[in-house]
PDB file of C-alpha atoms in Angstrom:
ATOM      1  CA  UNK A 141     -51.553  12.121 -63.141  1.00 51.00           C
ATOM      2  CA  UNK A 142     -54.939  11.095 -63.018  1.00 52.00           C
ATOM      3  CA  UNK A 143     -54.799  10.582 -59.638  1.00 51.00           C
ATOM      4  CA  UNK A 144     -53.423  13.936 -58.578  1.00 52.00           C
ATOM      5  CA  UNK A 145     -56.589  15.329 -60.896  1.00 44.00           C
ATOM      6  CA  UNK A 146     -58.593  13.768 -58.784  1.00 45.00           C
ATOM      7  CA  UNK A 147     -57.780  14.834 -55.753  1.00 39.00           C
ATOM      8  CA  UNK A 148     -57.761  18.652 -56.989  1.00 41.00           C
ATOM      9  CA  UNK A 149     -61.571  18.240 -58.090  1.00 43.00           C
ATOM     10  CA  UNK A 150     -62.478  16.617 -54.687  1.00 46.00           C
ATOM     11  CA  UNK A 151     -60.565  19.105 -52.662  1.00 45.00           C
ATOM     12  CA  UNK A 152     -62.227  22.561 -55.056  1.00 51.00           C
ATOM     13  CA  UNK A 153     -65.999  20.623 -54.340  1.00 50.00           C
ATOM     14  CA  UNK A 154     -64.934  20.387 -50.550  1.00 49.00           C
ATOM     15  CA  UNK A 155     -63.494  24.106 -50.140  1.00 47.00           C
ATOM     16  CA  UNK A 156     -66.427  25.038 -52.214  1.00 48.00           C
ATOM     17  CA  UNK A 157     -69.032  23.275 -50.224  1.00 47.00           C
ATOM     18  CA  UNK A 158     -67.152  24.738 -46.511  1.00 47.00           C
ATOM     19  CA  UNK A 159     -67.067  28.472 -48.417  1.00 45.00           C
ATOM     20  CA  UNK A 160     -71.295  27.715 -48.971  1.00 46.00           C
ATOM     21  CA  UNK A 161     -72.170  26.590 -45.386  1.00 47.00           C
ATOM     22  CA  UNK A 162     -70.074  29.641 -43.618  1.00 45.00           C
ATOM     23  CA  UNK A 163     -72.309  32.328 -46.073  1.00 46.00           C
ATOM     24  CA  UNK A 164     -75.259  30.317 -45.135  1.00 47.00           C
ATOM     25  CA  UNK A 165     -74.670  30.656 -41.260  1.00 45.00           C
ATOM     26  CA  UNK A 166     -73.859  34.202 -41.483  1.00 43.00           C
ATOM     27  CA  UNK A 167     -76.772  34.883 -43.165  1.00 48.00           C
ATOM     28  CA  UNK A 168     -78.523  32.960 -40.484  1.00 46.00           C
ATOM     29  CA  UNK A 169     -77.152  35.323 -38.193  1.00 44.00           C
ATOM     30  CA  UNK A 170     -77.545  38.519 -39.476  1.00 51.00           C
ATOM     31  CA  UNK A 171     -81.539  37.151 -39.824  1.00 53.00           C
ATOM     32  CA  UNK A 172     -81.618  36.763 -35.981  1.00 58.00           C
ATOM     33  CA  UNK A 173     -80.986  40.408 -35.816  1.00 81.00           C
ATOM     34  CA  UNK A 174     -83.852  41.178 -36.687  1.00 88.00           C
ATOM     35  CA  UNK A 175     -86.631  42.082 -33.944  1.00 95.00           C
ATOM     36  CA  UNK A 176     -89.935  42.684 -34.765  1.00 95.00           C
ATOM     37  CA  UNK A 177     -91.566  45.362 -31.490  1.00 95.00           C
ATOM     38  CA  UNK A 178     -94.974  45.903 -32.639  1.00 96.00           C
ATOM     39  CA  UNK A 179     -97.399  44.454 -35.052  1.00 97.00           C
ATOM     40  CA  UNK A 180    -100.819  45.549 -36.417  1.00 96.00           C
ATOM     41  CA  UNK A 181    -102.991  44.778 -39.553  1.00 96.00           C
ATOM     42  CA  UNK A 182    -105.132  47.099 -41.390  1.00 94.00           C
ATOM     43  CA  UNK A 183    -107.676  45.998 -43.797  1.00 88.00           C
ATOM     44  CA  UNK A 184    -106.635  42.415 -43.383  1.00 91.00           C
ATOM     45  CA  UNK A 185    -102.832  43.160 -44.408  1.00 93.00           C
ATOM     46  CA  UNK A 186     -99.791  42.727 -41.133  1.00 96.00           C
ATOM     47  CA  UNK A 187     -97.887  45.740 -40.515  1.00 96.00           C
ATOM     48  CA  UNK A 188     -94.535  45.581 -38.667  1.00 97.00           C
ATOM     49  CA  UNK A 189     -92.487  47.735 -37.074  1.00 97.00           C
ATOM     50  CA  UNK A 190     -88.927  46.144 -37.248  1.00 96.00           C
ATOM     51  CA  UNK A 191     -85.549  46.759 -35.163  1.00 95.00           C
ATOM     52  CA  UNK A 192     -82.505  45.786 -37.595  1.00 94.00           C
ATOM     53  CA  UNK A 193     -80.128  45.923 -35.682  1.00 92.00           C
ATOM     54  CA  UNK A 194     -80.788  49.550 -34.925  1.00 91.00           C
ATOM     55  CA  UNK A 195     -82.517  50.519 -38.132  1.00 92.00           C
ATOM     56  CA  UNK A 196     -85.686  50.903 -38.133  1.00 94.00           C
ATOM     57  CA  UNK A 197     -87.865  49.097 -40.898  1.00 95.00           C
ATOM     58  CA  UNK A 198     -91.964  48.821 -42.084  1.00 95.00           C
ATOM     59  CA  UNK A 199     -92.835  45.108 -43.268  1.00 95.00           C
ATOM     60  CA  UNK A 200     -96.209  45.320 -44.680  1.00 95.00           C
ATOM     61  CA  UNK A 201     -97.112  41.909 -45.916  1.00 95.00           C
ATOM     62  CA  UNK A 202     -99.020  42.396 -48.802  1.00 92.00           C
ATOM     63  CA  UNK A 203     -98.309  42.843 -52.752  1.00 90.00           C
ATOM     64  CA  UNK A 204    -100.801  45.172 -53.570  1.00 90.00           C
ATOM     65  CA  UNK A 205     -99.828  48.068 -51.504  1.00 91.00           C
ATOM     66  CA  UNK A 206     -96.675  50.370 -52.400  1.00 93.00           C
ATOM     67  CA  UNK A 207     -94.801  51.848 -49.434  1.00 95.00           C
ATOM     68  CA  UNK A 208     -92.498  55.178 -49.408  1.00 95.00           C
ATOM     69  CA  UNK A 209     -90.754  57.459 -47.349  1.00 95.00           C
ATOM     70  CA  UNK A 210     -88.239  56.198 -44.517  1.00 95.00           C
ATOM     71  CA  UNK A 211     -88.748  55.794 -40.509  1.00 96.00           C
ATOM     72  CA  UNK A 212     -86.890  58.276 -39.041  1.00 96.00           C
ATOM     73  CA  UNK A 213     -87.514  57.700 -35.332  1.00 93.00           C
ATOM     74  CA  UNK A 214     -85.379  55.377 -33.357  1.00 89.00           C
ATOM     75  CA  UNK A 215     -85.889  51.978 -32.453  1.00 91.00           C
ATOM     76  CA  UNK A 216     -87.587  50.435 -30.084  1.00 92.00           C
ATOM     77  CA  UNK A 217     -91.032  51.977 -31.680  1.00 94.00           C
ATOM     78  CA  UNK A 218     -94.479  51.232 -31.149  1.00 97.00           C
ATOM     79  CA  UNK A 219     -97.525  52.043 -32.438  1.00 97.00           C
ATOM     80  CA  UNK A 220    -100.374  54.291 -30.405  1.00 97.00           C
ATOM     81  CA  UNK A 221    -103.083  52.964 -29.266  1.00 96.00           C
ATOM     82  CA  UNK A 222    -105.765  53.643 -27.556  1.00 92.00           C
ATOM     83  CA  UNK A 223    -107.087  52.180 -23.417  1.00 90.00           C
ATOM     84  CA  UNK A 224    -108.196  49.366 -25.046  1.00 91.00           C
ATOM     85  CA  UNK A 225    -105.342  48.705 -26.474  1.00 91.00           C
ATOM     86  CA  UNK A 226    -106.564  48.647 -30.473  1.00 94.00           C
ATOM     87  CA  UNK A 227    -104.068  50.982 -32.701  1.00 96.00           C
ATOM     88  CA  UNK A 228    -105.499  54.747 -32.829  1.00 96.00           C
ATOM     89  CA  UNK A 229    -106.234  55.231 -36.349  1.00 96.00           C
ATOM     90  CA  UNK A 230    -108.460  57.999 -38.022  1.00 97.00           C
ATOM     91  CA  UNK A 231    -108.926  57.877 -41.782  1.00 97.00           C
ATOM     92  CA  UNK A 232    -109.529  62.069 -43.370  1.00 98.00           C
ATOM     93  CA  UNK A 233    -111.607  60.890 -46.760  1.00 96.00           C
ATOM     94  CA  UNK A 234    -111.624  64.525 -47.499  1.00 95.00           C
ATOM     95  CA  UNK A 235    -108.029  64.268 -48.913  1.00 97.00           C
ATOM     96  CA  UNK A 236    -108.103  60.558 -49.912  1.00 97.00           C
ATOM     97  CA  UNK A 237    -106.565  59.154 -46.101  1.00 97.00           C
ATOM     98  CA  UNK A 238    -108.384  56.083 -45.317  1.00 97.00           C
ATOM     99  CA  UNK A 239    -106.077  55.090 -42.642  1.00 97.00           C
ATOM    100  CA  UNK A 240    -103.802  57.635 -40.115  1.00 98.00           C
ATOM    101  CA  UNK A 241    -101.509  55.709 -38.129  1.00 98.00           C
ATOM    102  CA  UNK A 242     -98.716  57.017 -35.319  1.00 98.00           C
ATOM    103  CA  UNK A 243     -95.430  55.412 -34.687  1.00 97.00           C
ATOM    104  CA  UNK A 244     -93.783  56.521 -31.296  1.00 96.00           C
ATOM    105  CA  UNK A 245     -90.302  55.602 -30.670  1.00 94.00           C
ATOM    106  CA  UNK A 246     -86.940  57.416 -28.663  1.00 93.00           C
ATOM    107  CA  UNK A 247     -88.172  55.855 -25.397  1.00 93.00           C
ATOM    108  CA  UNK A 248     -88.468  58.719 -22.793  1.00 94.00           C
ATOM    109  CA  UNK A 249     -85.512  58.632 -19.428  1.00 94.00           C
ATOM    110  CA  UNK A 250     -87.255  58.527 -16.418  1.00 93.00           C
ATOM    111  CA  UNK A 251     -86.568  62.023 -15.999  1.00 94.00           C
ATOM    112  CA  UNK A 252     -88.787  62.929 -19.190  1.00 94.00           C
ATOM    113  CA  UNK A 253     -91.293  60.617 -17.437  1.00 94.00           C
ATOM    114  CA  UNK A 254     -91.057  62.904 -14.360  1.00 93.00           C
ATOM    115  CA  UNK A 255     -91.579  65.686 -16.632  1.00 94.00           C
ATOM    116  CA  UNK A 256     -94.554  65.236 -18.131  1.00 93.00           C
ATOM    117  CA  UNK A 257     -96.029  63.759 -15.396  1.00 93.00           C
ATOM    118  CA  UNK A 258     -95.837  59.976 -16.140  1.00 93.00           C
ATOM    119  CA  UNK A 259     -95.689  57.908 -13.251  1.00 90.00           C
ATOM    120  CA  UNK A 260     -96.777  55.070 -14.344  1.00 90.00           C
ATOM    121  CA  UNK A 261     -93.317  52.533 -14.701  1.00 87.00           C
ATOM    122  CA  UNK A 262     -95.024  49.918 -16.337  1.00 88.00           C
ATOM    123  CA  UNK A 263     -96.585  52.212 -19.621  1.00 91.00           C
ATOM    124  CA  UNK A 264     -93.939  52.623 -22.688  1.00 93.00           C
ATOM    125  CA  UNK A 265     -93.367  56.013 -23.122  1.00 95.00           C
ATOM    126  CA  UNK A 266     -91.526  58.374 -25.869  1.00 95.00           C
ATOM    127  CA  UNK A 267     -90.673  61.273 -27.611  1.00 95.00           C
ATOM    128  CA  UNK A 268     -91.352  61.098 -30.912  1.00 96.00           C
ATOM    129  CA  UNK A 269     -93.878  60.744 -33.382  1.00 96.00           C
ATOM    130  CA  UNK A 270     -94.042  59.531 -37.073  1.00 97.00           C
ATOM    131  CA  UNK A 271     -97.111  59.572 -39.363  1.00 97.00           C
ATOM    132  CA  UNK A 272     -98.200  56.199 -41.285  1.00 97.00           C
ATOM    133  CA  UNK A 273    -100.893  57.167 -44.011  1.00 97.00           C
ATOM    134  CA  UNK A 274    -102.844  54.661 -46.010  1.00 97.00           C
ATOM    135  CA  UNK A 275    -103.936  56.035 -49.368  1.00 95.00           C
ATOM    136  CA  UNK A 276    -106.006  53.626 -51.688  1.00 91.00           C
ATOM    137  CA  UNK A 277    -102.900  51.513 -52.713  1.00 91.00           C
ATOM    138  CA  UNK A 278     -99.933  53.574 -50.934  1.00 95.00           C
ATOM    139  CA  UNK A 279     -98.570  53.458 -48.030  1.00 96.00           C
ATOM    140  CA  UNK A 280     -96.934  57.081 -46.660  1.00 96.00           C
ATOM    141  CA  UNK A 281     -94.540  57.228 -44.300  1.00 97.00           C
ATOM    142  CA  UNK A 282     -94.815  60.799 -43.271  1.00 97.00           C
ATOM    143  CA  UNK A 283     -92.012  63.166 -43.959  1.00 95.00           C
ATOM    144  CA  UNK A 284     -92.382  65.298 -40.924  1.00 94.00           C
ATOM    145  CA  UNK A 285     -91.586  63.548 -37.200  1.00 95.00           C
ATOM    146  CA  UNK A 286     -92.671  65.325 -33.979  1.00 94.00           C
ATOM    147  CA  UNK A 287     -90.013  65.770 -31.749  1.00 93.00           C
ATOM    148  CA  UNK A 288     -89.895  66.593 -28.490  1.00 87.00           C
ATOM    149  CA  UNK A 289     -93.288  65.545 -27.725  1.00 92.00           C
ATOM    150  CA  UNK A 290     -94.339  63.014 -25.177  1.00 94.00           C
ATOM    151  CA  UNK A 291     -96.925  60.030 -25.735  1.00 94.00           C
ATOM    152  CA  UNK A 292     -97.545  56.971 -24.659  1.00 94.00           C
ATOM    153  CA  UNK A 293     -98.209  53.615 -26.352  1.00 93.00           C
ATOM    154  CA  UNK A 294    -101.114  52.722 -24.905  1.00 91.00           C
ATOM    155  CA  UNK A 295    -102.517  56.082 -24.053  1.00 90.00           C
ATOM    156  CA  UNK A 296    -102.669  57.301 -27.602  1.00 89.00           C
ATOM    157  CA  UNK A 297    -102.473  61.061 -28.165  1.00 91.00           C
ATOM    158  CA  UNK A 298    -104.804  63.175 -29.189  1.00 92.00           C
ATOM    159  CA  UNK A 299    -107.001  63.143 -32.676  1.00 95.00           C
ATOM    160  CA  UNK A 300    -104.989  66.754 -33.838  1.00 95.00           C
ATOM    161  CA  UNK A 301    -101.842  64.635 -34.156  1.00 95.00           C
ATOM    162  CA  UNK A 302    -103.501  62.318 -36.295  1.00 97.00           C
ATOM    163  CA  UNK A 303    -105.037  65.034 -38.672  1.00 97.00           C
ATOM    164  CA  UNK A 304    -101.288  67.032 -38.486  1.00 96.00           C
ATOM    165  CA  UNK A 305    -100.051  63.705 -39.941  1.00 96.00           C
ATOM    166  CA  UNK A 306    -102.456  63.690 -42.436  1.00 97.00           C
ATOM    167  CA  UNK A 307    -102.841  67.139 -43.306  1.00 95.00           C
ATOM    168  CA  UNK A 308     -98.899  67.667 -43.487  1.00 85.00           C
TER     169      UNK A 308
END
C-alpha cells in the first residue's frame, strides 16, 4: 500500500513539474512576440513604441509618470523626427504641454508614395498621425488621430501638427 502511495506522489510532482515547464515556454513565446520599432527618451525616461503581435503598445519606463488614452494607429509606427534624425517635439507651456510628440504608423503603398510625391524608397513613410503629450506627471495619448495624411519618419511634419495635437 505504501508503495502504491508512493508512486502516486512521485507521479502528481512529475505531471506537476511537466504542466509548469510547458506554461513557462509558452510564456516564453508569447514574450518573443513582442517587437519594439522605435525608441526615444524624454527627460531622461525610454519611451517605446511596441508591436504585440499587431497591437500597438507605449512602454514608458519610469514610475513617476501616469500614461492614458490608447494607440490607435497601426503597427509598424514610428516616431517623427526631424533631418537630423532627433524626435520633433515642441512643448506649448501656455496650456501646461512640456513635451508634443507624433507617432506615424499605417505605412503608405507605393502608390500613396507616388501620390504625394515621395520618391525616395529608402524613407518610412505613412498615413497617420497620433499625438503623445507630456504634462508635468501624465502622459496623453491623444484622442484624435490624423488620417489620411502623409508624413515621413525622418522628415517630420510641420510645427501646426504638433500644436493641433496639443491644442485638441
Amino acid at each position: 500500500m505504501r508503495n502504491i502511495f508512493f508512486l502516486l506522489v512521485i507521479f502528481s510532482i512529475s505531471f506537476s513539474c511537466k504542466k509548469e515547464k510547458k506554461n513557462n515556454n509558452h510564456q516564453v513565446a508569447q514574450k518573443s512576440s513582442l517587437k519594439i520599432t522605435d525608441t526615444t527618451k524624454i527627460n531622461g525616461i525610454l519611451v517605446e513604441l511596441i508591436d504585440n503581435n499587431g497591437i500597438p503598445e507605449l512602454k514608458v519606463h519610469s514610475k513617476t509618470y501616469k500614461v492614458s488614452g490608447k494607440i490607435k494607429i497601426s503597427p509598424p509606427f514610428y516616431f517623427l523626427r526631424n533631418p537630423q534624425k532627433t524626435v520633433q517635439d515642441f512643448a506649448y507651456k501656455d496650456i501646461g504641454v512640456d513635451h508634443t510628440l507624433i507617432i506615424m504608423g499605417k505605412i503608405a503603398t507605393p502608390e500613396e508614395r507616388e501620390k504625394f510625391g515621395e520618391t525616395d524608397k529608402n524613407k518610412l513613410c505613412g498615413r497617420h498621425m497620433q499625438g503623445l503629450l507630456f504634462k508635468k506627471q501624465h502622459i496623453i495619448i491623444t484622442n484624435h488621430v490624423l488620417r489620411n495624411s502623409f508624413a515621413c519618419t525622418d522628415t517630420g511634419t510641420d510645427e501646426k501638427d504638433f500644436w493641433a495635437f496639443a491644442h485638441d
